[in-house]
DNA sequence: TTGACATATCGGGAATTCTAGATATAAAAT
DNA sequence: ATTTTATATCTAGAATTCCCGATATGTCAA
């Protein structure tokens, strides 16, 4: 993924907030994980509906924001049944910090 | 300066390139510094005209891009006579990397 | 297999960003 | 003083982004 697409993904207040909320999912999404069954773990993942409610934007908007952030590798997703869970891609976020530190 | 304004400044290819060009001014702007007199030093600074030529965009566009990047604290400027020199604000760029590493 | 629910995708109007040309300002040279 | 040069600001059209409602897709339950 190109660095500039990461910056584009980060240059919107809602998308930036989503990334920050997902840093402490249990704090910002109290009902998180309710649909993940035993044996399946996707720690830190929050479903689209919960993120949408918190963001206060339409379902379609939030869905495409999440998709955009995943393409930029800021998030990763896991589908369980009819739910899609998103969580931060920590490795990629740290790689961005390192990229800025050394090459920007 | 708000982090989001930094990301907005970085989410344009030309502006991103300007920042990268200024990392090695002598390489990308061979004629750089020609107007800085003895006793005045603004190491790494390049005047607007040189940056404009390299970018291949209009003078007004480049001028406002540079202004925007300075407001975001990615650049700093120094005026000498009719020339304005811009250079990277390294401290601020490193602060961004650190901000991403620890708080994003 | 039908209905309900979660998410994704499509189409479009509103808002913002991109970028140029025209003009203003400010300093230097004549 | 006038002209030239470098940069900044203003105005505006084109391009892009924002964000919604409508619709499609996929999954689960009855």
Coordinates of C-alpha atoms (C1' of nucleotides) in Angstrom, one line a residue:
Chain A
X1 CA 0.0 0.0 0.0
X2 CA 1.2 3.4 -0.9
X3 CA 2.1 5.8 2.0
X4 CA -0.1 8.5 0.5
X5 CA -3.2 6.3 0.7
X6 CA -2.5 5.8 4.4
X7 CA -2.3 9.6 4.8
X8 CA -5.6 10.0 2.9
X9 CA -7.3 7.5 5.1
X10 CA -6.0 9.3 8.2
X11 CA -7.1 12.8 6.9
X12 CA -10.7 12.5 8.0
X13 CA -11.8 13.0 11.6
X14 CA -14.2 10.1 11.8
X15 CA -11.7 7.6 10.3
X16 CA -9.0 8.9 12.6
X17 CA -11.4 8.5 15.6
X18 CA -12.2 4.9 14.6
X19 CA -8.6 4.1 14.7
X20 CA -8.2 5.6 18.1
X21 CA -11.4 4.0 19.5
X22 CA -10.1 0.6 18.4
X23 CA -7.0 1.2 20.5
X24 CA -9.2 0.6 23.5
X25 CA -12.2 -1.4 22.2
X26 CA -13.5 -2.4 25.6
X27 CA -13.6 1.2 26.7
X28 CA -15.3 2.6 23.6
X29 CA -17.5 -0.4 22.6
X30 CA -18.8 -2.0 25.9
X31 CA -20.9 -4.5 24.0
X32 CA -18.0 -5.7 21.9
X33 CA -17.5 -9.3 20.9
X34 CA -21.0 -10.5 21.8
X35 CA -21.2 -12.5 18.7
X36 CA -17.9 -14.2 18.6
X37 CA -18.4 -17.9 19.5
X38 CA -16.2 -20.1 21.7
X39 CA -13.1 -21.3 20.0
X40 CA -12.9 -18.3 17.7
X41 CA -10.9 -15.4 18.9
X42 CA -10.3 -12.1 17.2
X43 CA -9.0 -10.0 20.0
X44 CA -9.8 -6.3 19.8
X45 CA -12.2 -6.8 17.0
X46 CA -15.4 -4.8 16.9
X47 CA -18.3 -5.3 14.5
X48 CA -19.4 -2.8 11.9
X49 CA -22.7 -2.0 13.6
X50 CA -21.0 -1.1 16.9
X51 CA -18.6 1.2 15.1
X52 CA -21.3 2.7 13.0
X53 CA -23.4 3.5 16.1
X54 CA -20.4 5.2 17.8
X55 CA -19.5 7.2 14.7
X56 CA -23.0 8.4 14.2
X57 CA -22.8 8.2 10.4
X58 CA -24.8 6.0 8.0
X59 CA -24.1 2.3 7.7
X60 CA -22.9 2.7 4.1
X61 CA -20.5 5.4 5.0
X62 CA -18.9 3.6 7.9
X63 CA -18.7 0.4 5.9
X64 CA -16.8 2.1 3.1
X65 CA -14.6 4.0 5.6
X66 CA -13.6 0.7 7.2
X67 CA -13.0 -0.9 3.8
X68 CA -10.8 2.1 2.9
X69 CA -8.8 1.8 6.1
X70 CA -8.3 -1.9 5.5
X71 CA -7.0 -1.3 2.0
X72 CA -4.6 1.2 3.6
X73 CA -3.6 -1.6 6.0
X74 CA -4.5 0.4 9.0
X75 CA -7.2 -2.2 9.9
X76 CA -7.7 -5.9 9.4
X77 CA -11.0 -7.8 9.4
X78 CA -12.4 -11.1 10.2
X79 CA -15.8 -12.3 9.2
X80 CA -17.8 -14.5 11.5
X81 CA -21.3 -15.4 10.1
X82 CA -23.1 -12.3 9.2
X83 CA -20.7 -10.1 11.3
X84 CA -17.5 -8.5 10.1
X85 CA -15.1 -7.6 12.9
X86 CA -12.5 -4.9 12.4
X87 CA -9.4 -4.3 14.5
X88 CA -6.2 -2.3 14.2
X89 CA -3.3 -3.6 12.2
X90 CA -0.7 -2.7 14.8
X91 CA 2.3 -3.9 12.8
X92 CA 1.3 -1.7 9.9
X93 CA 0.7 1.3 12.1
X94 CA 4.1 0.9 13.7
X95 CA 5.6 0.5 10.3
X96 CA 4.1 3.8 9.3
X97 CA 5.7 5.5 12.4
X98 CA 9.0 3.9 11.4
X99 CA 8.6 5.0 7.8
X100 CA 8.1 8.6 8.8
X101 CA 10.9 8.5 11.3
X102 CA 13.4 7.2 8.7
X103 CA 12.2 8.1 5.2
X104 CA 9.8 11.0 5.3
Chain B
X1 CA -1.2 22.1 15.1
X2 CA -3.8 19.3 14.9
X3 CA -2.6 15.9 13.8
X4 CA -5.4 15.7 11.2
X5 CA -4.1 18.9 9.5
X6 CA -0.7 17.3 9.2
X7 CA -2.3 14.2 7.5
X8 CA -4.2 16.4 5.2
X9 CA -1.1 18.2 4.2
X10 CA 0.6 14.9 3.6
X11 CA -2.3 13.4 1.5
X12 CA -1.3 15.1 -1.7
X13 CA 1.4 13.7 -4.0
X14 CA 3.0 17.0 -4.8
X15 CA 3.2 18.2 -1.2
X16 CA 4.6 14.8 -0.1
X17 CA 7.2 15.1 -2.8
X18 CA 8.2 18.6 -1.8
X19 CA 8.9 17.3 1.7
X20 CA 11.0 14.5 0.3
X21 CA 12.9 16.8 -2.1
X22 CA 13.7 19.0 0.8
X23 CA 15.3 16.1 2.6
X24 CA 18.2 16.4 0.0
X25 CA 18.0 19.9 -1.3
X26 CA 21.4 19.9 -2.9
X27 CA 20.4 16.9 -4.9
X28 CA 17.0 18.1 -6.1
X29 CA 17.7 21.8 -6.3
X30 CA 21.2 22.2 -7.7
X31 CA 20.9 26.1 -7.9
X32 CA 19.7 26.3 -4.4
X33 CA 20.8 29.1 -2.0
X34 CA 22.2 31.4 -4.7
X35 CA 20.5 34.4 -3.2
X36 CA 21.5 34.0 0.4
X37 CA 24.1 36.6 1.3
X38 CA 27.2 36.1 3.5
X39 CA 26.4 36.1 7.2
X40 CA 22.9 34.8 6.7
X41 CA 22.5 31.0 6.8
X42 CA 19.3 29.0 6.5
X43 CA 20.8 25.6 5.8
X44 CA 18.6 23.4 3.6
X45 CA 16.3 26.2 2.6
X46 CA 15.1 26.4 -1.0
X47 CA 13.2 29.4 -2.5
X48 CA 9.6 29.2 -3.7
X49 CA 10.6 29.6 -7.4
X50 CA 12.9 26.6 -7.3
X51 CA 10.3 24.5 -5.7
X52 CA 7.7 25.7 -8.1
X53 CA 9.8 24.8 -11.1
X54 CA 10.5 21.3 -9.8
X55 CA 6.9 20.7 -9.0
X56 CA 5.6 21.8 -12.4
X57 CA 2.6 23.5 -10.9
X58 CA 1.6 27.2 -11.0
X59 CA 3.3 29.7 -8.7
X60 CA 0.1 30.4 -6.8
X61 CA -0.6 26.7 -6.2
X62 CA 2.9 26.0 -4.9
X63 CA 2.9 29.1 -2.8
X64 CA -0.3 28.0 -1.0
X65 CA 0.9 24.5 -0.7
X66 CA 4.0 25.7 1.1
X67 CA 1.9 27.9 3.3
X68 CA -0.3 25.0 4.2
X69 CA 2.7 22.8 5.0
X70 CA 4.1 25.5 7.2
X71 CA 0.9 25.9 9.1
X72 CA 1.0 22.2 9.6
X73 CA 4.6 22.7 10.9
X74 CA 6.0 20.3 8.4
X75 CA 8.1 23.2 7.0
X76 CA 9.6 26.4 8.3
X77 CA 10.4 29.5 6.3
X78 CA 12.8 32.4 6.3
X79 CA 12.4 35.6 4.3
X80 CA 15.4 37.2 2.8
X81 CA 14.6 40.3 0.6
X82 CA 12.2 39.2 -2.0
X83 CA 12.9 35.6 -1.5
X84 CA 11.2 33.2 0.9
X85 CA 13.1 30.1 1.7
X86 CA 11.5 27.0 3.0
X87 CA 13.0 24.0 4.7
X88 CA 11.9 21.0 6.6
X89 CA 10.9 21.3 10.2
X90 CA 12.7 18.1 11.3
X91 CA 11.8 18.3 14.9
X92 CA 8.1 18.5 14.0
X93 CA 8.4 15.6 11.6
X94 CA 10.1 13.4 14.2
X95 CA 7.4 14.5 16.7
X96 CA 4.8 13.2 14.2
X97 CA 6.6 9.8 13.9
X98 CA 6.7 9.6 17.7
X99 CA 3.0 10.7 18.0
X100 CA 2.0 7.9 15.6
X101 CA 4.3 5.4 17.5
X102 CA 2.8 6.1 20.9
X103 CA -0.6 7.6 20.5
X104 CA -2.2 6.7 17.1
Chain C
dT1 C1' -37.8 -21.3 1.4
dT2 C1' -38.9 -17.4 3.5
dG3 C1' -37.9 -13.7 6.5
dA4 C1' -34.8 -11.0 9.3
dC5 C1' -30.5 -9.2 10.1
dA6 C1' -25.5 -7.5 9.1
dT7 C1' -22.7 -5.8 5.9
dA8 C1' -21.3 -4.3 1.1
dT9 C1' -22.0 -1.8 -3.0
dC10 C1' -24.2 1.6 -6.0
dG11 C1' -25.8 6.3 -7.5
dG12 C1' -25.9 10.9 -6.6
dG13 C1' -26.1 15.6 -4.3
dA14 C1' -23.3 18.6 -1.1
dA15 C1' -19.0 20.0 0.5
dT16 C1' -14.2 20.3 0.0
dT17 C1' -9.8 20.2 -2.4
dC18 C1' -7.1 21.0 -6.5
dT19 C1' -5.2 24.2 -9.5
dA20 C1' -4.9 28.0 -12.6
dG21 C1' -4.9 32.9 -13.9
dA22 C1' -5.4 37.6 -12.4
dT23 C1' -4.1 40.8 -9.2
dA24 C1' -1.7 42.6 -5.0
dT25 C1' 2.3 43.3 -2.2
dA26 C1' 7.0 44.0 -1.3
dA27 C1' 11.8 44.4 -2.3
dA28 C1' 15.5 45.3 -5.8
dA29 C1' 17.4 47.4 -9.7
dT30 C1' 17.6 51.1 -13.0
Chain D
dA1 C1' 10.1 57.3 -9.6
dT2 C1' 9.6 53.4 -12.5
dT3 C1' 10.3 48.8 -13.7
dT4 C1' 11.4 44.3 -12.7
dT5 C1' 11.4 40.3 -9.9
dA6 C1' 9.7 37.1 -6.1
dT7 C1' 6.1 35.8 -3.5
dA8 C1' 1.3 36.0 -1.6
dT9 C1' -3.6 36.4 -2.1
dC10 C1' -8.1 36.3 -4.5
dT11 C1' -11.5 34.2 -7.6
dA12 C1' -13.4 30.5 -9.8
dG13 C1' -14.0 26.2 -12.4
dA14 C1' -12.8 21.2 -12.4
dA15 C1' -11.9 17.2 -9.7
dT16 C1' -12.3 14.7 -5.7
dT17 C1' -14.2 13.5 -1.2
dC18 C1' -17.9 13.2 2.0
dC19 C1' -22.0 11.1 3.1
dC20 C1' -26.6 9.6 2.4
dG21 C1' -30.5 6.5 0.9
dA22 C1' -31.6 2.6 -1.9
dT23 C1' -30.5 -1.7 -3.2
dA24 C1' -27.7 -6.1 -3.4
dT25 C1' -25.4 -9.9 -1.1
dG26 C1' -24.6 -13.2 2.3
dT27 C1' -25.9 -15.5 6.6
dC28 C1' -28.8 -17.3 10.0
dA29 C1' -33.3 -18.7 12.0
dA30 C1' -38.0 -20.3 11.7

